[in-house]
Amino acid sequence: MDLAAAELVIADWIDAQGDERDQLLPLLHHLQREIGYIDDAAIPFIAAAFNLSRADVHGVLTFYHDFRRKPAGRHIVKLCRAESCQARGGAAIEAAASRRLGVAMGETRRDGQISLEPVYCLGLCAIGPNALVDGRPVARIDAAMLDTIAAEVAV
Ligand code: FES
């Protein structure tokens, strides 16, 4: 992580928005948008900016699934793990996707090409199991669809 860039983003945010605790979550989202992820090296700067403990910031970062703590792959495939998609075979699709894409759930493939991540309901429950491929919803995932996704994220 480019700590100097992260420090600048944090300082600019504090200047514009203030250092009240309710600004912590918005700052974390902003920092992730700007830098791409938030690794542990940034925690001391964030804690100091808000006069919080490192444990407080670490707790918020790890509580929310949306925060990325390592660089993402060039492509991000998110599979829905919520109830309706699970009832429609989501667990089997997840296992097949992991094999087909060559990456475990929650990980980024070694070549940096693909991150496979969980998501919890995309609002498309009736046509699951569902995924987001680089932010694009994909419904009714099956083996053939996994082949299509694998080809799409190979480039
Ligand atoms: S449960 Fe998967 S889209 Fe709602």
Short mmCIF file of C-alpha atoms and ligand atoms in Angstrom, two decimals:
data_model
loop_
_atom_site.label_atom_id
_atom_site.label_comp_id
_atom_site.label_asym_id
_atom_site.label_seq_id
_atom_site.Cartn_x
_atom_site.Cartn_y
_atom_site.Cartn_z
CA MET A 1 0.00 0.00 0.00
CA ASP A 2 1.22 3.50 -0.81
CA LEU A 3 1.16 4.84 2.75
CA ALA A 4 2.05 8.39 1.71
CA ALA A 5 -0.95 8.45 -0.63
CA ALA A 6 -3.16 6.96 2.07
CA GLU A 7 -2.01 9.56 4.60
CA LEU A 8 -2.83 12.32 2.13
CA VAL A 9 -6.31 10.92 1.50
CA ILE A 10 -6.92 10.67 5.25
CA ALA A 11 -5.65 14.20 5.95
CA ASP A 12 -7.76 15.69 3.15
CA TRP A 13 -10.83 13.88 4.46
CA ILE A 14 -10.29 15.12 8.00
CA ASP A 15 -9.78 18.68 6.73
CA ALA A 16 -13.02 18.55 4.78
CA GLN A 17 -15.24 16.41 7.02
CA GLY A 18 -13.80 16.73 10.51
CA ASP A 19 -12.59 14.08 12.91
CA GLU A 20 -15.81 13.07 14.66
CA ARG A 21 -16.15 9.33 15.08
CA ASP A 22 -19.16 9.19 12.75
CA GLN A 23 -16.80 10.07 9.93
CA LEU A 24 -14.76 6.87 10.38
CA LEU A 25 -16.91 4.65 8.16
CA PRO A 26 -17.24 7.24 5.37
CA LEU A 27 -13.48 7.79 5.49
CA LEU A 28 -12.82 4.05 5.21
CA HIS A 29 -15.09 3.79 2.16
CA HIS A 30 -13.44 6.85 0.62
CA LEU A 31 -9.96 5.49 1.31
CA GLN A 32 -10.83 2.17 -0.31
CA ARG A 33 -12.24 3.95 -3.37
CA GLU A 34 -9.11 6.07 -3.68
CA ILE A 35 -6.41 3.50 -2.87
CA GLY A 36 -8.19 0.24 -3.69
CA TYR A 37 -7.81 -1.44 -0.31
CA ILE A 38 -6.95 -0.72 3.31
CA ASP A 39 -4.12 -2.73 4.77
CA ASP A 40 -3.06 -2.89 8.40
CA ALA A 41 -0.25 -0.39 7.87
CA ALA A 42 -2.83 2.39 7.47
CA ILE A 43 -4.59 1.63 10.76
CA PRO A 44 -2.27 3.74 12.98
CA PHE A 45 -2.80 6.82 10.77
CA ILE A 46 -6.56 6.36 10.77
CA ALA A 47 -6.64 5.79 14.54
CA ALA A 48 -4.54 8.90 15.19
CA ALA A 49 -6.71 11.00 12.86
CA PHE A 50 -9.84 10.11 14.83
CA ASN A 51 -8.19 9.85 18.24
CA LEU A 52 -9.25 6.20 18.43
CA SER A 53 -7.33 3.11 19.39
CA ARG A 54 -5.88 0.88 16.70
CA ALA A 55 -8.16 -1.86 18.03
CA ASP A 56 -11.21 0.35 17.41
CA VAL A 57 -10.25 0.90 13.77
CA HIS A 58 -9.26 -2.73 13.28
CA GLY A 59 -12.63 -3.79 14.71
CA VAL A 60 -14.56 -1.66 12.22
CA LEU A 61 -12.40 -2.78 9.29
CA THR A 62 -12.86 -6.45 10.05
CA PHE A 63 -16.57 -6.23 10.95
CA TYR A 64 -17.68 -5.07 7.51
CA HIS A 65 -17.24 -7.48 4.61
CA ASP A 66 -16.98 -4.63 2.11
CA PHE A 67 -13.54 -3.54 3.20
CA ARG A 68 -10.74 -5.00 1.19
CA ARG A 69 -7.50 -5.49 3.11
CA LYS A 70 -5.38 -6.71 0.21
CA PRO A 71 -5.19 -5.59 -3.41
CA ALA A 72 -8.02 -7.00 -5.53
CA GLY A 73 -7.56 -9.09 -8.63
CA ARG A 74 -8.01 -7.49 -12.04
CA HIS A 75 -11.46 -9.09 -12.11
CA ILE A 76 -13.77 -9.54 -9.14
CA VAL A 77 -16.33 -12.33 -9.09
CA LYS A 78 -18.77 -12.14 -6.20
CA LEU A 79 -21.06 -15.08 -5.49
CA CYS A 80 -24.23 -14.65 -3.48
CA ARG A 81 -24.20 -16.57 -0.22
CA ALA A 82 -27.58 -15.42 1.07
CA GLU A 83 -30.48 -17.74 1.77
CA SER A 84 -32.38 -17.87 -1.53
CA CYS A 85 -29.26 -18.45 -3.60
CA GLN A 86 -28.10 -21.09 -1.15
CA ALA A 87 -31.48 -22.84 -1.51
CA ARG A 88 -30.94 -22.80 -5.28
CA GLY A 89 -27.62 -24.63 -5.14
CA GLY A 90 -25.31 -21.77 -4.22
CA ALA A 91 -22.89 -23.93 -2.23
CA ALA A 92 -22.34 -26.32 -5.14
CA ILE A 93 -21.92 -23.38 -7.53
CA GLU A 94 -19.39 -21.84 -5.16
CA ALA A 95 -17.36 -25.04 -5.09
CA ALA A 96 -17.55 -25.35 -8.88
CA ALA A 97 -16.61 -21.69 -9.34
CA SER A 98 -13.61 -22.09 -7.09
CA ARG A 99 -12.41 -25.08 -9.15
CA ARG A 100 -13.21 -23.47 -12.51
CA LEU A 101 -11.59 -20.10 -11.69
CA GLY A 102 -8.68 -21.58 -9.77
CA VAL A 103 -9.14 -19.51 -6.65
CA ALA A 104 -10.63 -20.18 -3.22
CA MET A 105 -13.52 -18.14 -1.90
CA GLY A 106 -12.25 -14.99 -0.23
CA GLU A 107 -8.91 -15.12 -2.04
CA THR A 108 -7.17 -13.58 -5.02
CA ARG A 109 -5.55 -15.93 -7.50
CA ARG A 110 -1.74 -15.93 -7.39
CA ASP A 111 -1.47 -14.33 -10.80
CA GLY A 112 -3.64 -11.44 -9.60
CA GLN A 113 -6.22 -12.06 -12.31
CA ILE A 114 -9.31 -12.94 -10.24
CA SER A 115 -10.67 -12.32 -6.76
CA LEU A 116 -13.54 -14.57 -5.66
CA GLU A 117 -15.65 -13.00 -2.93
CA PRO A 118 -18.95 -13.54 -1.15
CA VAL A 119 -21.83 -11.12 -1.38
CA TYR A 120 -25.04 -11.27 0.64
CA CYS A 121 -28.12 -10.81 -1.56
CA LEU A 122 -28.22 -8.86 -4.78
CA GLY A 123 -31.99 -8.44 -4.75
CA LEU A 124 -32.39 -11.01 -7.54
CA CYS A 125 -33.42 -13.86 -5.26
CA ALA A 126 -36.03 -15.41 -7.58
CA ILE A 127 -33.49 -16.02 -10.36
CA GLY A 128 -30.51 -17.30 -8.36
CA PRO A 129 -27.96 -18.48 -7.79
CA ASN A 130 -26.51 -15.11 -8.64
CA ALA A 131 -23.17 -13.40 -9.01
CA LEU A 132 -21.61 -10.06 -9.74
CA VAL A 133 -18.84 -10.15 -12.34
CA ASP A 134 -16.89 -6.90 -12.20
CA GLY A 135 -20.05 -5.28 -10.87
CA ARG A 136 -22.39 -6.73 -13.52
CA PRO A 137 -25.18 -8.94 -12.15
CA VAL A 138 -25.29 -12.46 -13.59
CA ALA A 139 -28.30 -14.66 -12.76
CA ARG A 140 -29.04 -18.38 -12.87
CA ILE A 141 -25.41 -19.42 -12.55
CA ASP A 142 -24.79 -22.97 -13.72
CA ALA A 143 -21.81 -24.89 -15.11
CA ALA A 144 -22.20 -23.38 -18.59
CA MET A 145 -22.44 -19.91 -17.11
CA LEU A 146 -19.30 -20.56 -15.09
CA ASP A 147 -17.50 -21.38 -18.34
CA THR A 148 -18.67 -18.07 -19.79
CA ILE A 149 -17.55 -16.19 -16.68
CA ALA A 150 -14.17 -17.96 -16.70
CA ALA A 151 -13.60 -16.94 -20.31
CA GLU A 152 -14.65 -13.37 -19.54
CA VAL A 153 -12.25 -12.96 -16.62
CA ALA A 154 -9.34 -14.70 -18.36
CA VAL A 155 -8.45 -11.49 -20.24
S1 FES B 1 -30.28 -14.43 -1.95
FE1 FES B 1 -28.95 -14.25 -3.65
S2 FES B 1 -29.76 -12.55 -4.70
FE2 FES B 1 -30.97 -12.62 -2.91
#
